[in-house]
Coordinates of C-alpha atoms in Angstrom, one line a residue:
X1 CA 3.1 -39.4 32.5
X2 CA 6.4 -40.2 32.0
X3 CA 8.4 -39.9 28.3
X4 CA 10.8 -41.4 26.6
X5 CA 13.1 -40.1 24.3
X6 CA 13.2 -41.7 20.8
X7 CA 15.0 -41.1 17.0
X8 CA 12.4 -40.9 14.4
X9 CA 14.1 -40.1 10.7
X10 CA 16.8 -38.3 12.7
X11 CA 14.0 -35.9 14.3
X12 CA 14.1 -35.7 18.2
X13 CA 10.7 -37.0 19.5
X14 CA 9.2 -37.4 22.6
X15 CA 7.5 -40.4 23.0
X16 CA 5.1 -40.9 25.8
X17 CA 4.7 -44.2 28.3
X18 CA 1.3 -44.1 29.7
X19 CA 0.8 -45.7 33.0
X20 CA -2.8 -46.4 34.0
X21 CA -4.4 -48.2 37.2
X22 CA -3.1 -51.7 36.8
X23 CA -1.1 -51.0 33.1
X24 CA 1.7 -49.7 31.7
X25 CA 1.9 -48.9 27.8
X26 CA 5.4 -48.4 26.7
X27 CA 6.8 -47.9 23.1
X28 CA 8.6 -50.4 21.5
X29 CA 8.6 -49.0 18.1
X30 CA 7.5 -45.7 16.4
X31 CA 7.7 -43.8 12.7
X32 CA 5.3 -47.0 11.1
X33 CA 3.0 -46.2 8.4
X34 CA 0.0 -47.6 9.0
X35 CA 1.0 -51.0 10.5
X36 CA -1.5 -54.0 10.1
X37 CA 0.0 -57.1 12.1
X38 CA 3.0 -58.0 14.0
X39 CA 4.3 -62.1 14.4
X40 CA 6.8 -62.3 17.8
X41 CA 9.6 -64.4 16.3
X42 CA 11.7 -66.7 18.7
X43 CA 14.2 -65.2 20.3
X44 CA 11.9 -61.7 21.4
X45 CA 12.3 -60.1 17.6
X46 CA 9.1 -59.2 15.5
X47 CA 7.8 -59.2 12.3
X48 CA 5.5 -55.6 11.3
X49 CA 3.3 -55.1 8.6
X50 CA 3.3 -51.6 7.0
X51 CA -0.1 -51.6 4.6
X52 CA 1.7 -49.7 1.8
X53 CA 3.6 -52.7 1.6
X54 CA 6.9 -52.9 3.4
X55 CA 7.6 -55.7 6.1
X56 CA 9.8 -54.8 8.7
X57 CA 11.7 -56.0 11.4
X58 CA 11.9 -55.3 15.0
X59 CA 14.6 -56.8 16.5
X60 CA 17.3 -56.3 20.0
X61 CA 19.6 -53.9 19.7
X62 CA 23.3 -54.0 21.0
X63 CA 22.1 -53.1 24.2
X64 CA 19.2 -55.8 24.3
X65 CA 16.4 -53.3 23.6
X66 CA 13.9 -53.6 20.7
X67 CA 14.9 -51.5 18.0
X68 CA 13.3 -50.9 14.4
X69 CA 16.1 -51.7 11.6
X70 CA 15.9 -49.0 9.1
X71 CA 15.8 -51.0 6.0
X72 CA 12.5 -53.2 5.1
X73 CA 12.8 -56.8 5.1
X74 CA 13.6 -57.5 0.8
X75 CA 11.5 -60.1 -1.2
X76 CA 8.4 -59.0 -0.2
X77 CA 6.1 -59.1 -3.5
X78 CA 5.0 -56.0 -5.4
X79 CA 1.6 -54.6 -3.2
X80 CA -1.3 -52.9 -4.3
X81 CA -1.6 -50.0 -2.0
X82 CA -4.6 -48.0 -2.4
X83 CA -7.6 -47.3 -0.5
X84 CA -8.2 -50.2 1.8
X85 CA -5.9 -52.2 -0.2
X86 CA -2.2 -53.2 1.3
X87 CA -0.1 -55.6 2.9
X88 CA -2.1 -57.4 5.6
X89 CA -1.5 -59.9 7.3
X90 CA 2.4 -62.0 8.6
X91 CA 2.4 -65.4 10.7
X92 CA 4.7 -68.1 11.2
X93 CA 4.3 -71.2 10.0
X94 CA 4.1 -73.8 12.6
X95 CA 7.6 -75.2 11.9
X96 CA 9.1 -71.8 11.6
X97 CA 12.0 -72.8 13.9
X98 CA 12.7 -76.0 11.2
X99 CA 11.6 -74.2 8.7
X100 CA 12.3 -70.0 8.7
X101 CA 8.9 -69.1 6.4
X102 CA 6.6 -66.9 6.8
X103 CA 3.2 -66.4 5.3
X104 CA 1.9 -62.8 3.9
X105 CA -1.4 -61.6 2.7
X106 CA -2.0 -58.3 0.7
X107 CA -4.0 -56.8 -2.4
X108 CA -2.7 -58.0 -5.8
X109 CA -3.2 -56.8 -9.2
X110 CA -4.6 -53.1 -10.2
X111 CA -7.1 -51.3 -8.9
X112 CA -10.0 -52.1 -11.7
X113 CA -9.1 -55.9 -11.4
X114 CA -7.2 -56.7 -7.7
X115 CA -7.1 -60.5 -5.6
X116 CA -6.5 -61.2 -2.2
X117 CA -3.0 -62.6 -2.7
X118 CA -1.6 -65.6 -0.2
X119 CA 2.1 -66.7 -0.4
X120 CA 4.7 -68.0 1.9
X121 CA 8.9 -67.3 1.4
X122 CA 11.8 -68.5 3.8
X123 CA 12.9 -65.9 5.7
X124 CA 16.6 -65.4 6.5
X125 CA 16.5 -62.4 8.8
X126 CA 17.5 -60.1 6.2
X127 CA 15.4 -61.2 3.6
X128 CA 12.3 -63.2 1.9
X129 CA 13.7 -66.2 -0.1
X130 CA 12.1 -69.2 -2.1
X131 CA 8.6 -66.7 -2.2
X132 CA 5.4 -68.8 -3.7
X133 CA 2.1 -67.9 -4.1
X134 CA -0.4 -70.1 -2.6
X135 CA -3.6 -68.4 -2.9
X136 CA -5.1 -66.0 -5.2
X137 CA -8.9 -65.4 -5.2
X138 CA -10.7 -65.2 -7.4
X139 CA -12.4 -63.9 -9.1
X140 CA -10.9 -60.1 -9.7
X141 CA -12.9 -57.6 -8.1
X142 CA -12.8 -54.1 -9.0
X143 CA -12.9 -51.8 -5.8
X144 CA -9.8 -51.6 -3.4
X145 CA -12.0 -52.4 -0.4
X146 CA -12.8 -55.0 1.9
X147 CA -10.3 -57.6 1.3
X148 CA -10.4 -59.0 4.9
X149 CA -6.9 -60.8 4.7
X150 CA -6.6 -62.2 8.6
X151 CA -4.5 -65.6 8.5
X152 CA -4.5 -68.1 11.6
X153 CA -3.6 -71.7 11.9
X154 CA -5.8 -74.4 13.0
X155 CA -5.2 -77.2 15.0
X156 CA -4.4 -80.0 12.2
X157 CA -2.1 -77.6 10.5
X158 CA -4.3 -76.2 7.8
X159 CA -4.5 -72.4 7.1
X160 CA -7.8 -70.5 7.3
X161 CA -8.4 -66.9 6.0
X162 CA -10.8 -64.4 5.6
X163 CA -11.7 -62.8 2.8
X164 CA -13.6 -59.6 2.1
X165 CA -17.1 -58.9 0.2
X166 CA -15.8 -56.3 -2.1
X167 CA -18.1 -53.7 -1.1
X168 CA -19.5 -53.4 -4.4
X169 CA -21.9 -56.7 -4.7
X170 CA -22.5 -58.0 -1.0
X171 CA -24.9 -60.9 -2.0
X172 CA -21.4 -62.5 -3.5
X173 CA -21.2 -63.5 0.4
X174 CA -24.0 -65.9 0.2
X175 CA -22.8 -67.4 -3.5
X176 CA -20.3 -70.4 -3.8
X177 CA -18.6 -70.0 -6.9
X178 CA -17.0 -66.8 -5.7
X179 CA -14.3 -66.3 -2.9
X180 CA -15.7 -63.1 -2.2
X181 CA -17.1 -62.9 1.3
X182 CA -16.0 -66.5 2.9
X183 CA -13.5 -67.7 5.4
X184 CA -11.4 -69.8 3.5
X185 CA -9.1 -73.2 4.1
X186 CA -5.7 -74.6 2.2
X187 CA -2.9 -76.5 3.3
X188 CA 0.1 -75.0 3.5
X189 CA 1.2 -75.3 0.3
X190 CA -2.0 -74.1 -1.3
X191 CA -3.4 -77.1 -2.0
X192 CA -7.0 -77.9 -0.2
X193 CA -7.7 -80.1 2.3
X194 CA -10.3 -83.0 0.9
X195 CA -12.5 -82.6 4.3
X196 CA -13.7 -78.6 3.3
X197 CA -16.7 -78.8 3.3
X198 CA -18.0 -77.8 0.2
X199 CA -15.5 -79.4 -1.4
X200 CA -17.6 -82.3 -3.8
X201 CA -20.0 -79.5 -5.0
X202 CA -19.5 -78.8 -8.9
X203 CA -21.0 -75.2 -8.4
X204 CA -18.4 -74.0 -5.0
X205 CA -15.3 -72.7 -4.6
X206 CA -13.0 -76.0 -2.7
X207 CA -11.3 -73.2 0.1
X208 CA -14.4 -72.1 0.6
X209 CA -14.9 -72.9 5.2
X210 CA -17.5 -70.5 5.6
X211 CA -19.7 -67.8 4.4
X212 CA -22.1 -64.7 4.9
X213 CA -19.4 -63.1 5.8
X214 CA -18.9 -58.8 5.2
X215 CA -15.6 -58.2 6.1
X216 CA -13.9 -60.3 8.3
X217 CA -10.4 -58.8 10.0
X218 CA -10.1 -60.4 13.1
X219 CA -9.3 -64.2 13.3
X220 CA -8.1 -66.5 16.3
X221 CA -8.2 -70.3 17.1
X222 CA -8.9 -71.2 20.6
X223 CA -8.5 -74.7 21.6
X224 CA -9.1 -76.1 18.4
X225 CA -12.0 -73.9 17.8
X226 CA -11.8 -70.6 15.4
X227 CA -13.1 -67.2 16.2
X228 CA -13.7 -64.2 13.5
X229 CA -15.4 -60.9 13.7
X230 CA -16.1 -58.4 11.0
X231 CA -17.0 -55.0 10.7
X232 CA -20.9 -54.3 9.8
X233 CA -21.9 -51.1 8.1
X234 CA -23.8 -48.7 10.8
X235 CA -23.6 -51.1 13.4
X236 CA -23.5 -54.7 13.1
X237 CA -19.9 -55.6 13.9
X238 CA -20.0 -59.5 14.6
X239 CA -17.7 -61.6 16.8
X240 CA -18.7 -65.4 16.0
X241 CA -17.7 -69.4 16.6
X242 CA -16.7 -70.4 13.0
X243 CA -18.0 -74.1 11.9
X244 CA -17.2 -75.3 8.7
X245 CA -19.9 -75.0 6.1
X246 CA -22.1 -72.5 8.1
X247 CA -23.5 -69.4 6.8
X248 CA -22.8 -66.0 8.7
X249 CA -26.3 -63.9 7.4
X250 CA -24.6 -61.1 5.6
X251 CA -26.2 -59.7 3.8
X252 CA -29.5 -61.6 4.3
X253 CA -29.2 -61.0 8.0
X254 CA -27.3 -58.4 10.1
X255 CA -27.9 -55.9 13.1
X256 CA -27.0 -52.7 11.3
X257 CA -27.7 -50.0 8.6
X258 CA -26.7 -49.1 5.7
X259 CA -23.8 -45.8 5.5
X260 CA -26.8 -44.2 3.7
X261 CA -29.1 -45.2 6.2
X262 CA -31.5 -47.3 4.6
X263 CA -32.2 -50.6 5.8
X264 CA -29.5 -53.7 4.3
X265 CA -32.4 -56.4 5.5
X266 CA -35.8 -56.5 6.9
X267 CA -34.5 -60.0 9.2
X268 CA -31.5 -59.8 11.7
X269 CA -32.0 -63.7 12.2
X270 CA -32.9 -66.2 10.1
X271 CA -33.6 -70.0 9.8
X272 CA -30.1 -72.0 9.0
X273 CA -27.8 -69.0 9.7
X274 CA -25.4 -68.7 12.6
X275 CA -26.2 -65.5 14.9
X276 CA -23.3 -63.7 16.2
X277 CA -21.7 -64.6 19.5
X278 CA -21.5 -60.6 19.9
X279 CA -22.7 -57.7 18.2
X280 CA -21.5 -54.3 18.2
X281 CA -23.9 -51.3 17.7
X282 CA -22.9 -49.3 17.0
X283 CA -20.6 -50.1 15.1
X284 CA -16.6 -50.0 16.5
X285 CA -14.9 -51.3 14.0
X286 CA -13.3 -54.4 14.9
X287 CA -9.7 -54.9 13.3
X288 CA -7.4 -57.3 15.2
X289 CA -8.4 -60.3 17.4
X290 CA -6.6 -62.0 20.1
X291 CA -7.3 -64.5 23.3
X292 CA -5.7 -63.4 25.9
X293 CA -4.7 -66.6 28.4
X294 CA -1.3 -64.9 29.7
X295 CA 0.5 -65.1 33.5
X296 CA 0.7 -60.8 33.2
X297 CA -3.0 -60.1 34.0
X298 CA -4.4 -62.8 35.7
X299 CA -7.7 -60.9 35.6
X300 CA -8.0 -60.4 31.6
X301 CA -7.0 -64.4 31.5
X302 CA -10.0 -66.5 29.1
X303 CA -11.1 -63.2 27.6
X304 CA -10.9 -62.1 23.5
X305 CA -9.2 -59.0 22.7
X306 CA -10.9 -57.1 19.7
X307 CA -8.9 -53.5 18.3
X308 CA -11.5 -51.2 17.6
X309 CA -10.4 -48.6 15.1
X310 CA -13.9 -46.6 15.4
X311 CA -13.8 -46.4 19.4
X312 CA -10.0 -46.2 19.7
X313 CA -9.9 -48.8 22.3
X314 CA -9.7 -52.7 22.9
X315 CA -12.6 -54.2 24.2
X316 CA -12.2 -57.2 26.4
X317 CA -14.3 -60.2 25.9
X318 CA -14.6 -62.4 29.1
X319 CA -15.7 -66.0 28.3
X320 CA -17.3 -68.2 30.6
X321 CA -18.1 -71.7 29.4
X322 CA -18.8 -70.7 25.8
X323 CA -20.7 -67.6 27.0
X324 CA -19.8 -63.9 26.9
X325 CA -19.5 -61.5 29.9
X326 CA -19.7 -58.0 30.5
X327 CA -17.2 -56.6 28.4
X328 CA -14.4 -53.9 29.7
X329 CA -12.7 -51.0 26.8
X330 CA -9.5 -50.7 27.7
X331 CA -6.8 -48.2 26.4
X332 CA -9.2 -45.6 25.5
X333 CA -6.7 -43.1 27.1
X334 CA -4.2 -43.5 23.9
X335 CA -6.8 -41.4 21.7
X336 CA -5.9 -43.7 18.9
X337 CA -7.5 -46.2 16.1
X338 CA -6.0 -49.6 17.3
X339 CA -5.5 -51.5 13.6
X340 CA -4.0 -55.0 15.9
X341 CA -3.7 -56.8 19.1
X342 CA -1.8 -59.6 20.0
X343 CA -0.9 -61.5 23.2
X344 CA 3.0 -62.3 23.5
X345 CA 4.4 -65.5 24.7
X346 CA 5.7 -63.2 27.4
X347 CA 2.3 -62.4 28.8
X348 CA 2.2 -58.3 27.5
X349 CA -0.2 -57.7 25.1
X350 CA 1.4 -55.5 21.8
X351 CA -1.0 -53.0 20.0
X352 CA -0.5 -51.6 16.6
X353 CA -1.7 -47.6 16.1
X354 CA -3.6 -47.0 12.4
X355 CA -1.7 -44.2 11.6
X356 CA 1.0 -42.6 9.1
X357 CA 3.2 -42.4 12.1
X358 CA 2.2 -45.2 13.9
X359 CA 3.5 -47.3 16.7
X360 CA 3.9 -51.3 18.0
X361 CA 3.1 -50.5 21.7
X362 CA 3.7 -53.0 24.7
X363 CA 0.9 -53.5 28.2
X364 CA 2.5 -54.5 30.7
X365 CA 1.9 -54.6 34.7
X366 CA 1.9 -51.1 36.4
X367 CA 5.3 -50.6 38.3
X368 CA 4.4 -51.3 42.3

């Protein structure tokens, strides 16, 4: 093991790079409270998510290394943070280069009556600017759990989401006049698209894209096509193709138990309900999803990338024409709750660490 030496709040730290057969992990940034997502920004800088509700910036020093500026990134809306509840989710939009916004999800409101909150602002490298709100669900719910909150753009330029059940009345999942529960679709500028497709229905929710879902937290689009998993109770973790208007089972259908282990469902499939493309259980705890299709690893190339915060590890995904592989957990030697995973336009793969002191961690090649 070899360590480097790193600042943290003017404390001297040593900060290990773990080298494994085929991998390196180095540290780009440490000193995080509990990030949730990171956005690579042109130029090699990055966007961080902190879930008490500060967005930070990683960005190259005067030596061309990544640094951590001290100061947050301003604008960013006031966040509930409590419980699950927190800043989630930052992407680019698609014109970002034209453009400079960025989109953020987090918890909104208090803790008795709290929304999964959507908005976009220009960001100026200092600072958020011109901040809107462009989703708010509804309605309030009144636990700060599963809010879900993944973003991801699809292919015509639309915005899909997932958001959480709530955790306090899970059959919300299968009803349409709540958001509760459901992947969800606007346009950019919160408006909705006039293809969703429950979008001529009196008695539905217009964003609603999909539903029976428990809480989703991991969200990808590959080649047009979107990819979510969720986390099930005691087992039943999902990874699944998303159509539009197609219904997910929870909590009608689902591999696992309930926490107090008594039985959620007698059925784990259904009639007219999707099954899961993978299921985990037990249950690992899927947070962050990426596809990896990157020049670094040419072995890991056509495979999904699920952080599991329960097994501390990332599980690889192969695909082969539509079908899953045998899957491969990888990182395991960290000894930490992995909160995201993302594939850089570089090829590395960057890892998030759920954790007061957590880190934004970069796989790359072993050295020969």
């Amino acid at each position: 093991m070899k360590y480097l030496l790193a600042f943290l709040l003017g404390v001297l730290v040593w900060v290990p790079s773990v080298q494994a057969a085929g991998y390196r992990i180095e540290t780009v940034a440490a000193g995080l409270v509990h990030p949730w997502s990171l956005a690579v920004l042109p130029g090699g800088g990055m966007l961080v998510t902190e879930r008490p509700g500060r967005l930070r910036l990683i960005e190259p020093g005067p030596d061309g290394r990544l640094q951590l500026r001290a100061e947050p990134v301003a604008g960013v809306p006031p966040v509930l943070a409590q419980g699950q509840a927190g800043l989630f989710d930052v992407v680019l939009d698609p014109d970002f280069v034209n453009n400079g916004r960025v989109l953020l999800s987090f918890a909104h409101g208090r803790p008795e009556a709290n929304h999964l909150r959507v908005i976009r602002g220009r960001f100026d490298g200092r600072q958020l600017q011109q901040v809107q709100a462009i989703f708010t669900s509804q309605p309030a719910k009144a636990d700060t759990q599963h809010f879900g909150g993944r973003l991801a753009w699809l292919a015509d330029g639309t915005l899909l989401f997932g958001m959480g059940d709530g955790n306090l009345e899970r059959t919300d999942a299968q009803r349409l006049h709540t958001h509760l529960g459901k992947l969800l679709r606007i346009q950019a500028d919160g408006s909705i698209p006039g293809d969703n497709p429950f979008v001529k229905r009196m008695d539905a929710k217009p964003e609603i894209y999909s539903l029976g879902h428990r809480n989703p937290q991991g969200l990808v689009v590959v080649d047009g096509v979107p990819f979510a998993h969720e986390h099930g109770a005691r087992g039943g973790d999902e990874l699944n193709r998303i159509q539009p208007g197609a219904n997910y089972g929870w909590p009608i259908t689902t591999g696992g138990i309930d926490y107090t282990y008594a039985r959620i469902t007698p059925y784990r499939s259904l009639s007219g309900i999707q099954p899961p493309l993978v299921e985990w259980t037990p249950s690992i705890a899927p947070a962050g999803l990426a596809w990896y299709d990157g020049a670094l690893f040419p072995a890991w190339r056509g495979s999904f990338l699920v952080a599991a915060l329960v097994e501390r590890s990332v599980r690889r995904v192969p695909m082969v024409k539509g079908v899953p592989g045998p899957q491969e957990v990888l990182f395991k030697e960290l000894g930490e709750r992995i909160r995201d995973v993302r594939a850089g336009p570089d090829g590395a793969i960057y890892l998030l660490t759920d954790s007061p002191n957590g880190r934004v961690l970069r796989v790359v090649p072993a050295s020969p």
